[in-house]
Coordinates of C-alpha atoms and ligand atoms in Angstrom, one line a residue:
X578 CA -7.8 -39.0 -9.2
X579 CA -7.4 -35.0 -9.7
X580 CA -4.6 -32.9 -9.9
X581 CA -2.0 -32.6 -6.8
X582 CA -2.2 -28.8 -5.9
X583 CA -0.1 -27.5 -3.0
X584 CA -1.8 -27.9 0.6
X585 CA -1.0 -24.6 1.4
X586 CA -3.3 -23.0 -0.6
X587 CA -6.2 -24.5 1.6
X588 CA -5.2 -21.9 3.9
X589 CA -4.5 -19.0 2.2
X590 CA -6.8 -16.2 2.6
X591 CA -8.6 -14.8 -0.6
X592 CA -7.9 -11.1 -1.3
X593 CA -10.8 -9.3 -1.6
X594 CA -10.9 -6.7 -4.2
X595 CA -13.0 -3.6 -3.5
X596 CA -16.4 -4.1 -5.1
X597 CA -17.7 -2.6 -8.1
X598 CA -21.7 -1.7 -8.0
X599 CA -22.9 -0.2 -11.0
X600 CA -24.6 3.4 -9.8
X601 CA -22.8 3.4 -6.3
X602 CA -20.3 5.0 -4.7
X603 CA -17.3 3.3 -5.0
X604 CA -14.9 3.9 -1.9
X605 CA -13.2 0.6 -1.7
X606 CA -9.8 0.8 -2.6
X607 CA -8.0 3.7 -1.7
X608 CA -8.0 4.9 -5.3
X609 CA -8.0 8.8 -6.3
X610 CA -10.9 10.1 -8.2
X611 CA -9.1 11.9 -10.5
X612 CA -8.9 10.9 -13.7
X613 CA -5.6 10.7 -15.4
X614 CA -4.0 14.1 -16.6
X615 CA -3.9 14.7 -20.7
X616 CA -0.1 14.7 -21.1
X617 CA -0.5 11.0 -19.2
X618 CA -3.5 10.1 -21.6
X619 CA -1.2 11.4 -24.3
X620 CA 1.6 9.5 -23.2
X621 CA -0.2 6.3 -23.1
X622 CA -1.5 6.6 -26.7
X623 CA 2.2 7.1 -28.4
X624 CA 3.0 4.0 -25.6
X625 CA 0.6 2.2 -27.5
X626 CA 1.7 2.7 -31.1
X627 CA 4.2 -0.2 -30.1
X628 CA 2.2 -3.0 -28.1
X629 CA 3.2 -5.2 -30.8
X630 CA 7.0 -4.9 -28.9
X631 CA 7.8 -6.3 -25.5
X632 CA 8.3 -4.1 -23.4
X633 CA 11.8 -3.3 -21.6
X634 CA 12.2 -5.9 -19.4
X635 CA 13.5 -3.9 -16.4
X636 CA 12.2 -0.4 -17.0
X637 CA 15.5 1.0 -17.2
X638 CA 14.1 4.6 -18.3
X639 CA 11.8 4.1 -15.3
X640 CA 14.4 3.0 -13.1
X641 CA 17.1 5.9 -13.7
X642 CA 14.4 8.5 -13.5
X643 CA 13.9 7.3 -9.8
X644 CA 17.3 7.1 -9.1
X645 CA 18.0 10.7 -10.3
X646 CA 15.2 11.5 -8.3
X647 CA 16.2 10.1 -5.0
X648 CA 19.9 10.1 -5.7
X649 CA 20.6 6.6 -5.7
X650 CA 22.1 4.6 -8.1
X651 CA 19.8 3.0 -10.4
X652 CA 21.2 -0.5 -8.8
X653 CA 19.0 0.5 -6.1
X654 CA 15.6 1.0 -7.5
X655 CA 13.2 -2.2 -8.9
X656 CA 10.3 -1.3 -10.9
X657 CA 7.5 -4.1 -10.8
X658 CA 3.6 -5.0 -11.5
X659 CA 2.7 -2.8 -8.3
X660 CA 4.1 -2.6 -5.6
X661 CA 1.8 -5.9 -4.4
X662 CA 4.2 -7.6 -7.3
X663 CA 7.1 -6.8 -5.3
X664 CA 5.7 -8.1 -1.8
X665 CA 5.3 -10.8 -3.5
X666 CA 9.1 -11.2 -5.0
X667 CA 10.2 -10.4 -1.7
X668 CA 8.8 -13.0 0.3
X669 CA 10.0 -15.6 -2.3
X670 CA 13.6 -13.8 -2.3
X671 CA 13.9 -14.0 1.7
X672 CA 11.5 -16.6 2.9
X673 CA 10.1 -20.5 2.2
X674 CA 9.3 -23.4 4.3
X675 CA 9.9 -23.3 8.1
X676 CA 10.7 -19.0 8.2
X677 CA 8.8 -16.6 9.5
X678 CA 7.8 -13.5 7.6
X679 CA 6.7 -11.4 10.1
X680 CA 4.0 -7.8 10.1
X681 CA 1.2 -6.2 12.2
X682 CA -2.3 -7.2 12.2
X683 CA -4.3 -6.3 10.9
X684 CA -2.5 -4.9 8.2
X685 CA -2.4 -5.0 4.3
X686 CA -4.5 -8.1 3.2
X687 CA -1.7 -9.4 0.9
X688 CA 1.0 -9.5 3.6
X689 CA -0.4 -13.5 4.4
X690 CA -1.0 -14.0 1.0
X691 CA 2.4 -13.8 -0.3
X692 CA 4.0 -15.0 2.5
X693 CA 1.8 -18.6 2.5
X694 CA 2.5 -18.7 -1.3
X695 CA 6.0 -18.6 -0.5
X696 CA 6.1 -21.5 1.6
X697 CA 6.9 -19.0 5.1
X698 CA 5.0 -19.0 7.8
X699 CA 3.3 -15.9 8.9
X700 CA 3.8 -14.4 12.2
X701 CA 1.0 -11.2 12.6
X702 CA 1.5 -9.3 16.1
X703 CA -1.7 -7.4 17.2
X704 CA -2.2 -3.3 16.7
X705 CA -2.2 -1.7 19.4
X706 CA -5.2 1.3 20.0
X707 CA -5.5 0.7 15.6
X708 CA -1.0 1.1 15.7
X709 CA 2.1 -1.0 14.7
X710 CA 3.0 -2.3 18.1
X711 CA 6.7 -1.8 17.2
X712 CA 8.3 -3.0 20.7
X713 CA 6.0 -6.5 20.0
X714 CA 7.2 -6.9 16.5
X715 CA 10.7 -6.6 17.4
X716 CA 9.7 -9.0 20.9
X717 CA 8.1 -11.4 18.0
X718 CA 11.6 -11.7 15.9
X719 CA 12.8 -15.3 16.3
X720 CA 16.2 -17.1 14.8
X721 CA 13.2 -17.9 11.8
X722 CA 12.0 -14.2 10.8
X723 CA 13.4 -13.6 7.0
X724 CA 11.4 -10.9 6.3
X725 CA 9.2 -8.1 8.5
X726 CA 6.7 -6.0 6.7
X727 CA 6.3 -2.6 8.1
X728 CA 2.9 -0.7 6.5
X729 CA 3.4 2.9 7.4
X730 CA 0.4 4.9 6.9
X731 CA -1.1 1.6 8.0
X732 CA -3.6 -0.1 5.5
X733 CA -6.1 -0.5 6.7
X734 CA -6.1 2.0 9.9
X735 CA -4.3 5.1 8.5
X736 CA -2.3 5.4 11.4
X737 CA 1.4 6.4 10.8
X738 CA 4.4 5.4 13.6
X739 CA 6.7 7.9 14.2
X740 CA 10.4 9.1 13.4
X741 CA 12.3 8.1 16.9
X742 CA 9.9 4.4 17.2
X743 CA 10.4 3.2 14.2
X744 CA 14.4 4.1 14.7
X745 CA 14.2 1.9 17.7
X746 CA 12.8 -0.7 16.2
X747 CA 15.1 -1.3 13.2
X748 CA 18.2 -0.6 15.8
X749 CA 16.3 -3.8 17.6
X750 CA 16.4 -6.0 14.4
X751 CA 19.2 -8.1 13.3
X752 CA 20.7 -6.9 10.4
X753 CA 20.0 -10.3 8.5
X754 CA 16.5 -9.5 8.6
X755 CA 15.3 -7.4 5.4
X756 CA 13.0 -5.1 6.7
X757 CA 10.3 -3.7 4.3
X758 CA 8.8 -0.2 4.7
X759 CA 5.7 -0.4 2.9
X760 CA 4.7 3.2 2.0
X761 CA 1.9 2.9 -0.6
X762 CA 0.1 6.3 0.8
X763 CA 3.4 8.2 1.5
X764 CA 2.5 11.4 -0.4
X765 CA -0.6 11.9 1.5
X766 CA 1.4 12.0 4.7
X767 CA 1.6 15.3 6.6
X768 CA 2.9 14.5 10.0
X769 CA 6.1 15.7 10.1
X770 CA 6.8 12.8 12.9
X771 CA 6.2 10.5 10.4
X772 CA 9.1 9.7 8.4
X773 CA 10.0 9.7 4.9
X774 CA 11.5 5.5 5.0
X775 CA 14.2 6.8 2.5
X776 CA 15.8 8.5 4.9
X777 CA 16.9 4.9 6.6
X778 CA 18.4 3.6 3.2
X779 CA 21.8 4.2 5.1
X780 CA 20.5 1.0 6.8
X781 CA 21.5 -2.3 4.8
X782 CA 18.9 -4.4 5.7
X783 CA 15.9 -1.8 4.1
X784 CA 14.0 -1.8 1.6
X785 CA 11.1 1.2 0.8
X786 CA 8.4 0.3 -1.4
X787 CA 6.4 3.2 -2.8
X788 CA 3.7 2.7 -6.1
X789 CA 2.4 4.7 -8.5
X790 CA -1.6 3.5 -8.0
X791 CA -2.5 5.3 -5.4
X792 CA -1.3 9.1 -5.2
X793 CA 0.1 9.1 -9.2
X794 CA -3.7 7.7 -9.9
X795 CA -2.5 4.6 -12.0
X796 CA -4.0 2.1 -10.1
X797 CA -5.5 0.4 -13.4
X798 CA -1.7 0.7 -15.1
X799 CA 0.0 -1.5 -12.1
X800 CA 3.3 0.3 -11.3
X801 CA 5.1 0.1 -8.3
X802 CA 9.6 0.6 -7.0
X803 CA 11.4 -0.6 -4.5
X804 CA 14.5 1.0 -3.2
X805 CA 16.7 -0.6 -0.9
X806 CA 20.7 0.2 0.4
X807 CA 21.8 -3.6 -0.7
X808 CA 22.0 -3.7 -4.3
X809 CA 21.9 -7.8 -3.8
X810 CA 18.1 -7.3 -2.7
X811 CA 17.3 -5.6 -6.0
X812 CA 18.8 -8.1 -8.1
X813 CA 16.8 -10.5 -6.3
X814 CA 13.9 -8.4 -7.2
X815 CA 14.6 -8.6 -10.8
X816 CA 15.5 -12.2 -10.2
X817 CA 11.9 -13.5 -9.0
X818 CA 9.9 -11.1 -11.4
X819 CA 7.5 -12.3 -14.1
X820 CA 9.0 -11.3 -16.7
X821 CA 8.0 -8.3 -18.6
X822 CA 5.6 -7.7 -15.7
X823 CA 5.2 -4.1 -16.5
X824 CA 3.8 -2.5 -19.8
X825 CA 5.7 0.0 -21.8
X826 CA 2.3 1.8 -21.6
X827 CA 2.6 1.6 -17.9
X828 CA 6.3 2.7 -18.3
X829 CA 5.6 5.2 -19.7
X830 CA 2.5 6.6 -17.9
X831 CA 4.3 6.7 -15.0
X832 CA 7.1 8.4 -16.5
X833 CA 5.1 11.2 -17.7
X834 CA 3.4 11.0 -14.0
X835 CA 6.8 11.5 -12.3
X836 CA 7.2 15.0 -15.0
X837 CA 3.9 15.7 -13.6
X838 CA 4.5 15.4 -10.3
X839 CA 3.9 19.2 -8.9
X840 CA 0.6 19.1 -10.3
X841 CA -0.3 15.4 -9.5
X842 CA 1.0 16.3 -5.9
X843 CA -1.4 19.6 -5.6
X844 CA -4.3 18.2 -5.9
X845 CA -3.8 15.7 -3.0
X846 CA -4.3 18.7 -0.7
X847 CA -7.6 18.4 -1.5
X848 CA -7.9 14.8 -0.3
X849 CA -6.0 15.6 3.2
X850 CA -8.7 18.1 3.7
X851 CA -11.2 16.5 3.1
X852 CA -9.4 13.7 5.0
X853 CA -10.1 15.6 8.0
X854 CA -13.9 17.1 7.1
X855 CA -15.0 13.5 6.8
X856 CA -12.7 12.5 10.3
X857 CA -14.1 15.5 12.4
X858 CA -17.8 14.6 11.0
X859 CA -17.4 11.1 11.6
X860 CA -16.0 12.2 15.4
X861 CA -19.2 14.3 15.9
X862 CA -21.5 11.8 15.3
X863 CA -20.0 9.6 18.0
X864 CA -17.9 7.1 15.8
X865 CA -14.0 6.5 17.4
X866 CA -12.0 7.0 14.3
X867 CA -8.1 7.0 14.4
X868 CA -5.8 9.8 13.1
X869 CA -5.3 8.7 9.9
X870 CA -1.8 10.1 7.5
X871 CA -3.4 8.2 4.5
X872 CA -6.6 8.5 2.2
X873 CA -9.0 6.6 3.8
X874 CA -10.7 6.8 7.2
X875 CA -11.3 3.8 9.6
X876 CA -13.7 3.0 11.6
X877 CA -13.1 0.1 14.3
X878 CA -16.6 -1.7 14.5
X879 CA -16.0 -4.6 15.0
X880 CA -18.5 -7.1 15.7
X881 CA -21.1 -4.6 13.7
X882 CA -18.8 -4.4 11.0
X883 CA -20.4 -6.3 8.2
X884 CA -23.7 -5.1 8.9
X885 CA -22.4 -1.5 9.0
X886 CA -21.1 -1.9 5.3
X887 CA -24.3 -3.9 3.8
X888 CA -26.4 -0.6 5.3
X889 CA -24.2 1.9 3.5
X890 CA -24.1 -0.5 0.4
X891 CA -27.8 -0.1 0.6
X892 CA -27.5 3.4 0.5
X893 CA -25.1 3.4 -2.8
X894 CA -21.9 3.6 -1.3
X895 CA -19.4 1.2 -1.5
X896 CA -17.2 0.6 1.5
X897 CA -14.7 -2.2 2.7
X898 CA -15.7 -4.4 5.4
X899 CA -12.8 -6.1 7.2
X900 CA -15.3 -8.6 9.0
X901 CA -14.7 -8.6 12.9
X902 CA -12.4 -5.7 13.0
X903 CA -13.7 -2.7 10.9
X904 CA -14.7 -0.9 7.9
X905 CA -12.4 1.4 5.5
X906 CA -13.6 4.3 3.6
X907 CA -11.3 5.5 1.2
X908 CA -11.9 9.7 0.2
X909 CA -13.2 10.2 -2.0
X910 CA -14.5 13.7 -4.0
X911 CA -16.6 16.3 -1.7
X912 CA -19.8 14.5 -3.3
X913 CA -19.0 11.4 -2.8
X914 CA -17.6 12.2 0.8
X915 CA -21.5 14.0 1.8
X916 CA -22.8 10.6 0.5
X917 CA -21.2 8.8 2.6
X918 CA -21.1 11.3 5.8
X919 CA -25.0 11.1 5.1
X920 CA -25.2 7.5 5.4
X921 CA -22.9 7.1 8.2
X922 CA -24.8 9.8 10.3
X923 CA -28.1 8.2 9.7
X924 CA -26.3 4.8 10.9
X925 CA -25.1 6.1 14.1
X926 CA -26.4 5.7 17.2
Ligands
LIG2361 C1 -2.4 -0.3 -2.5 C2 -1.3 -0.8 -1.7 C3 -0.1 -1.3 -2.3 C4 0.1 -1.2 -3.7 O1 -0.6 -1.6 -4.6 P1 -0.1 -1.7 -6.1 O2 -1.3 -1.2 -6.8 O3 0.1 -3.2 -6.3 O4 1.1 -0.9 -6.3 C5 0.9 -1.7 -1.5 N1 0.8 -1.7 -0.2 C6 -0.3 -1.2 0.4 C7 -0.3 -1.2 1.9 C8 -1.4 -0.8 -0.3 O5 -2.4 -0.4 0.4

């Protein structure tokens, strides 16, 4: 006899981490090339003078800075181990056997995942033209749907819905149904029809989830908030949390980060630029590649997807293959960028 595990992990889909090749160009997982600035570094080495200490449980320093800086009350903001972490503790605070968590596809890779490990079902509505198809997610709501995930810049397709659809949509959802606005890539946003989801916190039934990985550059540190309107959805976030899930040194990192910010937010102009060199080049070579509000590019292959990635992995750089559907390139420096631009161009036909 061996060990009883539960049934639903036979289906769950693995999550597949952007790979790692020693000597190529690595641009996999939407992280920034920048390395962390000193007074981070420095912040992190007095964090670590007491690792010997747990750290505080629910990152009340943390917390409160994000409240002052949004002006909520600090009941309103959960910090947790990235904002994956609080997917996570979502689905298992709104959904189990026989719901229906509900999101686009495709979409972020760990929106299934969670949502099988919680015992939910997972309902995933088609993009339409590489877009949330808003009026078929709110179509697809049954008496079941708990939970809707709403990735906006869209992992993996960059695209962004706008101000006056995405009001429409949550008008369409029941108010029972806690609505996630998943806004990992927010600070590399710069359509001003794309909006900023803390401006529907006046909406009980929302929650925004924004992380510190991807813009902040602590993607290694794993620290992500939620916000939502209903303080009752933040306890429950601090309810299903691992406990001390997040480091003081991540704490703190992110702390310093958020005193950083002007600086930390400068230098992303660099990557929207570039955003749009490596778009328009992509364009001119013949490849269809959506407007994209986030740091990566996508390029809808399809059937030639897999093959498409194994070719640029032969030629050192490192992109991610969503079999079937398309590859993601994240953007990366002006170097790594022509690398890649190189290989594609050579690729196209
Ligand atoms: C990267 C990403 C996250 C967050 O990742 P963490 O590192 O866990 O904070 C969340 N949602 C989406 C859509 C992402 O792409």
């Amino acid at each position: 006899m061996s060990v009883r595990l539960r049934s639903t992990l036979d289906t769950l889909p693995a999550y597949v981490p952007g790979r790692t090749v020693p000597g190529a160009i690595k641009l996999a997982s939407n992280e920034v090339v920048y390395p962390p600035l000193p007074a981070v570094l420095n912040r992190i080495a007095e964090a670590a003078q007491s690792i010997n200490r747990y750290p505080d449980a629910f990152s009340v320093e943390l917390t409160d800075a994000l409240a002052r800086r949004y002006g909520v009350d600090s009941e309103q903001v959960a910090v947790g181990c990235g904002s994956v972490s609080l997917c996570q503790q979502l689905a298992n605070s709104t959904a189990g056997p026989g719901d229906e968590v509900l999101f686009a596809w495709r979409s972020f890779e760990a929106y299934p995942i969670v949502t099988i490990i919680s015992g939910a079902t997972p309902v995933r509505v088609p993009l339409q033209d590489q877009r949330h198809d808003l009026r078929a997610m709110a179509a697809a709501v049954t008496p079941q749907t708990r939970l809707i995930f709403v990735c906006n810049p869209n992992n993996p397709t960059g695209t962004a819905v706008g101000r006056a659809e995405l009001t429409s949509f949550l008008d369409s959802v029941p108010d029972d149904i806690l609505v996630v606005i998943d806004e990992a890539y927010r600070e590399f946003v710069r359509d001003t029809d794309v909006p900023d989801a803390l401006t529907f916190l006046d909406r009980p039934n929302v929650v925004v989830l924004r992380t510190f990985s991807k813009a902040y550059g602590l993607a290694g540190l794993r620290v992500g908030y939620a916000i939502a309107h209903d303080t009752r959805v933040i306890t429950a976030l601090k309810q299903t949390q691992t406990a001390f899930a997040v480091s003081h040194i991540a704490q703190q990192a992110a702390l310093a980060s958020l005193d950083a910010d002007t600086e930390l937010m400068q230098r992303l102009n660099e990557v929207v630029d570039e955003r749009s060199r490596v778009r328009n080049s992509l364009i001119s070579y013949g490849y269809s590649v959506p407007d994209t509000q986030a740091n990566f590019v996508w390029l809808p292959l399809g059937d030639a997807t897999t093959e498409w990635a194994a070719e640029c992995e032969r030629r050192a750089v490192i992109v991610r293959p969503f079999a079937g559907d398309g590859v993601r390139v994240t953007i990366g420096s002006v170097e790594e960028n022509d690398a890649f631009l190189t290989a594609a161009k050579d690729l196209a036909h």
